[in-house]
Short mmCIF file of C-alpha atoms in Angstrom, two decimals:
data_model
loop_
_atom_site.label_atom_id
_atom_site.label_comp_id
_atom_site.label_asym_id
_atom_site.label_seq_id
_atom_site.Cartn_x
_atom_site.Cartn_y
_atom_site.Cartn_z
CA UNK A 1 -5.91 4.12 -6.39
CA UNK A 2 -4.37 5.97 -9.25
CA UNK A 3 -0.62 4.42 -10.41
CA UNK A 4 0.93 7.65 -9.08
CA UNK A 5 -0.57 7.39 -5.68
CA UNK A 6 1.08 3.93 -5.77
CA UNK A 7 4.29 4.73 -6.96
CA UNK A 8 4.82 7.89 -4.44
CA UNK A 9 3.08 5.09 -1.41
CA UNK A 10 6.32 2.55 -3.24
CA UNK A 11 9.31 5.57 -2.90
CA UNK A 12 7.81 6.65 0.42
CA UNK A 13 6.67 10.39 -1.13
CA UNK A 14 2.81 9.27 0.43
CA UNK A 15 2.56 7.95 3.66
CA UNK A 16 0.26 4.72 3.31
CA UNK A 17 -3.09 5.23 5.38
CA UNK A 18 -5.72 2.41 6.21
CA UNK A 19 -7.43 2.68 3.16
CA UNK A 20 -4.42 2.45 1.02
CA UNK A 21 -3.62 -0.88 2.76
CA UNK A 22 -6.84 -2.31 1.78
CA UNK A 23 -6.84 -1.08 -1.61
CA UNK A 24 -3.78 -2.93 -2.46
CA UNK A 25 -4.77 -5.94 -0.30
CA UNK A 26 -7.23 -6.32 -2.73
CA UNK A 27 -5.65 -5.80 -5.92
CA UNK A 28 -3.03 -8.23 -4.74
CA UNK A 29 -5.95 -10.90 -3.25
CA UNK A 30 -5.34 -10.85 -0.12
CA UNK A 31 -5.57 -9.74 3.52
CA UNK A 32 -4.55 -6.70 4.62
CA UNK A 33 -3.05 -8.76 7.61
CA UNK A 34 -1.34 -10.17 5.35
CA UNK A 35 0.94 -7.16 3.78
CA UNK A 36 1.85 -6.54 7.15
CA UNK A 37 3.41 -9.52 8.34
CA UNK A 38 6.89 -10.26 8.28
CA UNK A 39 8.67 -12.11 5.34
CA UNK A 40 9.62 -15.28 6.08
#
């Protein structure tokens, strides 16, 4: 994922798809489960 997909995805320009999620799931180390909980 290039920086400007991420940055459009981050001010809601790109819509985020499935694949998206897991890219950044991984980047980050984690689930993708886990991006879409809510913050406690």
């Amino acid at each position: 994922m290039t920086n400007t997909m991420l940055s459009r995805i981050e001010r809601t320009r790109r819509r985020c798809d499935v694949d998206d999620l897991v890219a950044i799931a991984a980047a980050l180390g984690v689930s993708p489960l886990a991006l879409l909980q809510p913050v406690t």
